[in-house]
Every structure is written in structure tokens, then in C-alpha cells.
């Protein structure tokens, strides 16, 4: 009897440990640039895989990985549903991405280095499932470096963020040093009109756009090393009022790329840091925290934690 209850206790302690795995989310791989989607009670998380050696001097990123969770604590690995080769016109650099769902299809916008047009570019891949597999939706980049002339660097067209407004209009935001956006056609794979620039303070990269209780939130990585800052506005294109910093800089890694979603009645911010052993500039780790709004709609400062958010099981979601 005593032995049985000891065993039961050990099992429940093990279950509790698994259920409170905490941050960083994945201990067996370096993962960066989180994008997230809440879909049918399950959260899908998309990350670029950092494969640089411990003494690596640059990013080595060839593929994106997908994970999902029913409770924000236990994560299931779905492998890599797309990589640089998904885009025949790309040559390397599976950098930051974002995802959305429209008409039952999943559209994944991602940064890659273009094979023939110098500089980074943005591709769009499509799938019938949030876990993929994804295929190139247009056979060419939707944004290339030669479409924008505000800076003469080759990496100013990175970090796509896709947003579909309540009226059905979709927007693609992106940029490094200069934030840009363009409207998308209903088919989600073509620009609809000119590219616009957006002035936000100390913009570096990693734009994100979301809406909460009728207010639009434009967030980005500010300065370098980066911290996460945001503005609010009355529409998907502003005008924007600067509201401040919501997450402070990482200890070692200079980037902090984030994504914000609402899921199962709560809000979350995914980001990356350097907290896995041997982690650093090119060996990053995805993490998540609950995000809280103040009664006036401003976002509370978000400390990075080892615990991550409390379990939030979605009814009916399993596995
Ligand atoms: O992962 C490569 C680049 O580093 C991303 O595109 C940026 O957002 C930064 O995280």
C-alpha cells in the first residue's frame, strides 16, 4: 500500500514537472524568431532553427520548425514543414516569418536571401494544414530588395508580419531600419497598391501588428541590442502613438524577435533569448510569457521568466 502510494506520488511529480517545463520552450534545439497562430484551440509555434556552431560568427538557418500545444505548457514537435528549398528562387537564410489563416488555408510569409536579386526577400508559402507541408504560393518573392530604396543595405526587407483586419483587408508589414507595409489582395499572395513607410522611434526590425478590444498595436524591436516596444492606433495603418518598452534587452543575444497572440481567453508574447547552455548571438531559444493589458489598454511591462505562463488547457484539445 505504502509502496503504491509512493509510486503514485512519483508519477504525479513527474507529470507535474513535465507540465511545468517552462522557458526556454525547447531544450534540444536552438530556436529563434517565433511566429504563432491560435487555431481550433491549439497554438502553433513556428521558429527558425539556429544551427550555428558554438563559436559561430553568423546565422546558420536552413529551415523552420513547427510545434503545437493544447495548454501552453506541453509542446508537440511537428518537424520542419518548409525550408529554404521550398522557395526555388531563394539561396539561404531561413530568417523570421509570420503566419495567418484565410479561407481554410495557412499562409506563411518568410524571409530568405534571394538567389538572383541581391539582398533579402520575402516569400509566401501555403498549406491546407497549420503543421504543413507548405509549398511556394507564387513561385517568386512577394517583396525583393530592389522594390525598396530607403536604405542601401541588403537586409532591409526582412521580418514579415501579416495582419487581416475585421473588414477583410490584409496587410504585410516588414523591414529593418525602415518599417514598411503594403496592402495584400484577397488572394494573400499579391501586393495591392504601393509600399508605404512607417515612422516609429528607434526602429530596428521585427514588426508585429495585432488588435485587442478595438485598438491596433504595432510592436517592434527597438534599438540594438534590441528591446520590444509598441505604439497604439485607431487603424491598421495608424496614426501611431508611442507607448513604450514592454520587454527589456537580452543579456547576451542582441535580438529579441517577438509575436503576440490571443489564445483561449489569454494573451501571450513569444520571443527569443540566449538562455540555453552554450546559447548566444546565433544560438537562440524561443520562450513565452503571458501578456497583460492595463484597464486603459496599455500593455504591462513583461519580465522574462523561467516558469513561463500558467497552464491554459483548451477544452477539447488533445495531444
Ligand atoms: O534570425 C535572423 C534575424 O535576426 C531575424 O530576421 C531578425 O528578426 C533577428 O531576430
XYZ file of C-alpha atoms and ligand atoms in Angstrom:
329
model
C 0.000 0.000 0.000
C 2.757 2.383 1.086
C 4.839 1.387 -1.974
C 1.858 2.007 -4.273
C 1.248 5.494 -2.940
C 4.969 6.303 -3.232
C 4.829 5.227 -6.873
C 1.677 7.265 -7.491
C 3.359 10.252 -5.885
C 6.484 9.843 -8.068
C 4.330 9.584 -11.209
C 2.322 12.660 -10.339
C 5.535 14.608 -9.540
C 6.955 13.592 -12.932
C 3.725 14.657 -14.631
C 3.824 17.966 -12.780
C 7.448 18.512 -13.853
C 6.535 17.819 -17.485
C 3.525 20.101 -17.246
C 5.704 22.943 -15.981
C 8.545 22.577 -18.426
C 8.920 26.381 -18.647
C 11.328 28.563 -20.641
C 13.191 28.145 -22.924
C 10.467 26.098 -24.555
C 12.701 23.612 -26.359
C 15.884 22.341 -24.749
C 17.148 20.084 -27.552
C 17.457 22.658 -30.348
C 18.232 26.337 -30.745
C 15.110 28.113 -31.966
C 14.597 31.755 -32.949
C 12.212 34.350 -34.376
C 8.902 32.918 -33.096
C 5.673 33.313 -35.075
C 2.453 31.951 -33.602
C -1.118 31.111 -34.535
C -4.099 30.131 -32.395
C -6.183 27.702 -34.444
C -9.056 25.484 -33.312
C -7.975 25.543 -29.664
C -4.341 24.732 -30.399
C -1.387 27.120 -30.507
C 1.060 26.599 -33.353
C 4.543 27.982 -32.942
C 6.906 28.480 -35.895
C 10.595 29.089 -35.312
C 13.737 29.322 -37.365
C 16.311 26.722 -36.382
C 19.677 28.179 -35.327
C 22.346 25.706 -36.419
C 25.493 27.793 -35.889
C 28.381 26.136 -34.039
C 29.148 27.336 -30.527
C 31.864 29.658 -31.841
C 29.886 30.524 -34.992
C 30.214 34.071 -36.306
C 26.976 34.314 -38.276
C 23.482 32.891 -38.535
C 23.188 29.386 -39.956
C 19.467 28.932 -40.592
C 18.157 26.489 -43.192
C 14.684 25.518 -42.048
C 11.674 26.439 -39.987
C 10.271 24.133 -37.300
C 6.681 23.837 -36.097
C 5.476 22.973 -32.602
C 1.985 22.978 -31.135
C 0.380 22.978 -27.708
C -3.061 22.425 -26.203
C -2.164 24.064 -22.896
C 0.801 26.426 -23.414
C 2.954 24.051 -21.347
C 3.387 20.818 -23.252
C 4.660 21.183 -26.796
C 4.471 18.667 -29.596
C 7.128 18.781 -32.337
C 5.818 18.603 -35.917
C 9.244 18.678 -37.559
C 10.134 21.011 -40.406
C 7.305 21.617 -42.879
C 9.359 24.004 -45.016
C 12.888 25.195 -45.580
C 14.872 27.454 -47.878
C 14.475 24.969 -50.783
C 10.695 25.420 -50.583
C 11.399 28.639 -52.495
C 13.241 27.659 -55.699
C 14.325 31.277 -56.191
C 15.977 31.535 -52.746
C 19.531 30.564 -51.823
C 19.803 30.585 -47.997
C 18.743 32.129 -44.679
C 15.506 30.820 -43.186
C 15.075 34.028 -41.192
C 11.990 35.400 -39.440
C 8.467 34.558 -40.574
C 4.797 35.086 -39.756
C 1.618 33.140 -40.432
C -2.094 33.682 -40.845
C -5.167 31.722 -41.887
C -7.642 32.725 -44.584
C -10.436 30.685 -46.169
C -9.152 27.466 -44.624
C -5.588 27.916 -45.921
C -2.474 28.826 -43.958
C -0.167 31.480 -45.407
C 3.417 31.562 -44.167
C 5.447 34.694 -45.016
C 9.164 34.257 -44.571
C 12.484 35.976 -45.006
C 15.113 34.365 -47.243
C 18.135 35.515 -49.241
C 17.228 35.836 -52.919
C 19.379 33.809 -55.353
C 19.431 36.333 -58.191
C 18.233 39.697 -56.830
C 20.869 40.876 -54.339
C 19.628 41.074 -50.761
C 16.941 39.544 -48.636
C 13.415 38.912 -49.898
C 10.048 37.788 -48.588
C 8.320 34.659 -49.874
C 4.866 33.292 -49.158
C 4.124 29.605 -48.764
C 0.707 27.982 -48.383
C -0.670 24.832 -46.788
C -4.007 23.208 -46.034
C -2.757 22.449 -42.527
C -1.073 24.655 -39.891
C 1.595 21.964 -39.491
C 2.270 21.861 -43.237
C 3.703 20.738 -45.537
C 3.925 24.176 -47.166
C 4.613 24.928 -50.820
C 5.615 28.155 -52.521
C 2.342 30.001 -53.164
C 3.535 32.103 -56.113
C 6.870 30.812 -57.414
C 8.543 34.169 -56.851
C 9.207 36.568 -53.995
C 6.392 38.906 -52.996
C 8.953 41.512 -51.819
C 12.527 41.914 -53.085
C 15.314 44.268 -52.055
C 15.077 46.282 -55.280
C 11.461 47.259 -54.538
C 12.508 49.488 -51.640
C 15.087 52.271 -51.859
C 15.055 53.939 -48.447
C 18.345 52.347 -47.367
C 21.215 50.827 -49.340
C 21.610 47.745 -47.127
C 20.696 44.287 -48.400
C 18.734 43.223 -45.309
C 16.117 45.944 -45.034
C 13.370 43.696 -46.470
C 13.095 41.125 -43.677
C 10.778 40.102 -40.859
C 7.285 39.963 -42.399
C 4.245 40.428 -40.167
C 0.843 39.652 -41.645
C -2.440 41.004 -40.290
C -6.028 40.597 -41.525
C -8.383 43.307 -40.319
C -12.017 42.726 -39.388
C -13.127 44.189 -42.743
C -11.082 41.505 -44.539
C -8.258 43.783 -45.682
C -4.891 42.103 -45.213
C -1.623 43.951 -44.588
C 2.001 42.880 -44.805
C 4.396 44.822 -42.582
C 8.166 44.264 -42.637
C 11.547 45.963 -42.544
C 14.911 46.564 -40.967
C 15.897 50.170 -40.195
C 12.845 51.361 -42.119
C 9.409 49.910 -41.337
C 7.224 49.344 -44.400
C 3.808 47.975 -45.219
C 1.706 47.102 -48.220
C -1.903 46.028 -48.577
C -2.441 42.471 -49.805
C -5.034 41.319 -52.290
C -7.719 38.908 -51.092
C -5.626 36.022 -52.516
C -2.914 36.837 -49.907
C -0.099 36.356 -52.424
C -0.071 39.696 -54.280
C 0.524 43.252 -53.153
C -2.392 45.608 -53.677
C -1.050 49.129 -54.132
C 2.131 50.971 -53.211
C 4.618 50.258 -50.440
C 4.358 52.733 -47.552
C 6.912 53.580 -44.883
C 6.039 53.996 -41.189
C 7.906 56.251 -38.751
C 8.350 54.683 -35.306
C 11.016 55.604 -32.748
C 14.358 53.733 -32.931
C 13.030 51.044 -35.239
C 15.385 48.142 -35.865
C 13.283 45.185 -37.082
C 10.710 42.523 -36.085
C 7.475 44.425 -36.685
C 4.296 42.846 -35.316
C 0.703 44.044 -35.686
C -2.251 42.841 -33.612
C -5.627 44.111 -32.457
C -7.125 43.942 -28.978
C -10.553 45.275 -27.983
C -10.735 47.591 -30.996
C -7.242 49.071 -30.603
C -4.399 48.317 -33.027
C -0.997 47.522 -31.529
C 2.150 47.950 -33.602
C 5.199 46.474 -31.886
C 8.828 46.136 -32.962
C 12.393 45.520 -31.856
C 13.790 48.887 -30.843
C 17.479 49.926 -30.819
C 20.374 47.412 -30.948
C 20.771 45.419 -28.732
C 17.030 45.185 -29.026
C 14.160 45.725 -26.633
C 10.481 45.288 -27.524
C 8.449 48.484 -27.871
C 4.970 49.326 -29.098
C 2.592 52.013 -30.289
C -1.187 52.029 -30.488
C -3.508 53.436 -33.112
C -7.088 53.576 -34.347
C -6.459 51.633 -37.571
C -4.095 49.081 -39.084
C -2.127 51.936 -40.612
C -2.116 54.307 -37.625
C -1.665 57.133 -36.832
C 0.575 55.593 -34.144
C 1.099 56.835 -30.598
C 4.268 55.562 -28.954
C 3.550 53.719 -25.673
C 6.923 52.428 -24.504
C 9.027 49.332 -23.913
C 7.376 46.063 -22.862
C 10.363 43.720 -22.729
C 13.943 44.650 -21.911
C 17.072 43.662 -23.828
C 18.542 40.151 -23.578
C 21.734 39.544 -21.619
C 23.881 38.281 -24.500
C 21.946 37.975 -27.750
C 21.240 41.353 -29.322
C 17.972 40.329 -30.979
C 14.656 39.532 -29.265
C 12.139 38.944 -32.105
C 8.562 38.543 -30.772
C 4.983 37.575 -31.700
C 1.778 38.375 -29.793
C -1.396 36.271 -29.895
C -4.681 35.823 -28.073
C -5.487 32.222 -27.232
C -8.095 30.531 -25.062
C -9.026 33.777 -23.274
C -5.484 34.966 -22.573
C -2.772 36.953 -24.359
C 0.771 35.753 -24.888
C 4.067 37.070 -26.167
C 6.616 34.708 -27.712
C 10.208 35.933 -28.007
C 13.740 34.563 -28.033
C 16.666 34.829 -25.647
C 20.062 33.215 -25.047
C 19.276 31.084 -22.009
C 20.052 27.566 -23.213
C 23.532 26.369 -22.216
C 26.036 27.467 -24.921
C 23.374 29.820 -26.262
C 24.237 33.205 -27.700
C 24.013 35.524 -30.675
C 23.445 32.777 -33.238
C 22.161 30.074 -30.853
C 18.881 31.413 -29.560
C 15.934 29.917 -27.655
C 12.215 30.594 -28.041
C 10.262 31.415 -24.889
C 6.777 32.625 -23.954
C 5.096 34.778 -21.300
C 1.543 35.787 -20.586
C 0.878 39.375 -21.668
C -1.443 41.583 -19.585
C -3.282 44.742 -20.575
C -3.996 47.552 -18.127
C -7.596 48.823 -17.898
C -6.637 51.732 -20.208
C -5.447 49.291 -22.900
C -1.716 49.824 -22.397
C 0.438 46.702 -22.097
C 2.099 45.927 -18.782
C 5.884 45.516 -18.806
C 6.687 41.801 -19.317
C 9.565 40.284 -17.327
C 11.215 37.206 -18.833
C 10.670 34.205 -16.536
C 11.971 30.653 -16.290
C 8.480 29.358 -15.488
C 6.591 30.848 -18.448
C 2.803 31.165 -18.302
C 0.430 29.030 -16.231
C -1.123 26.035 -17.957
C -4.142 27.077 -20.049
C -5.745 23.876 -21.346
C -8.060 24.353 -24.310
C -11.324 22.448 -23.972
C -11.416 19.525 -26.377
C -7.795 19.891 -27.479
C -5.732 16.746 -27.006
C -2.204 15.559 -27.657
O 17.100 35.377 -37.285
C 17.639 36.285 -38.207
C 17.226 37.699 -37.860
O 17.626 38.020 -36.544
C 15.739 37.961 -37.863
O 15.205 38.101 -39.146
C 15.657 39.174 -37.003
O 14.389 39.496 -36.538
C 16.626 38.818 -35.909
O 15.998 38.048 -34.924
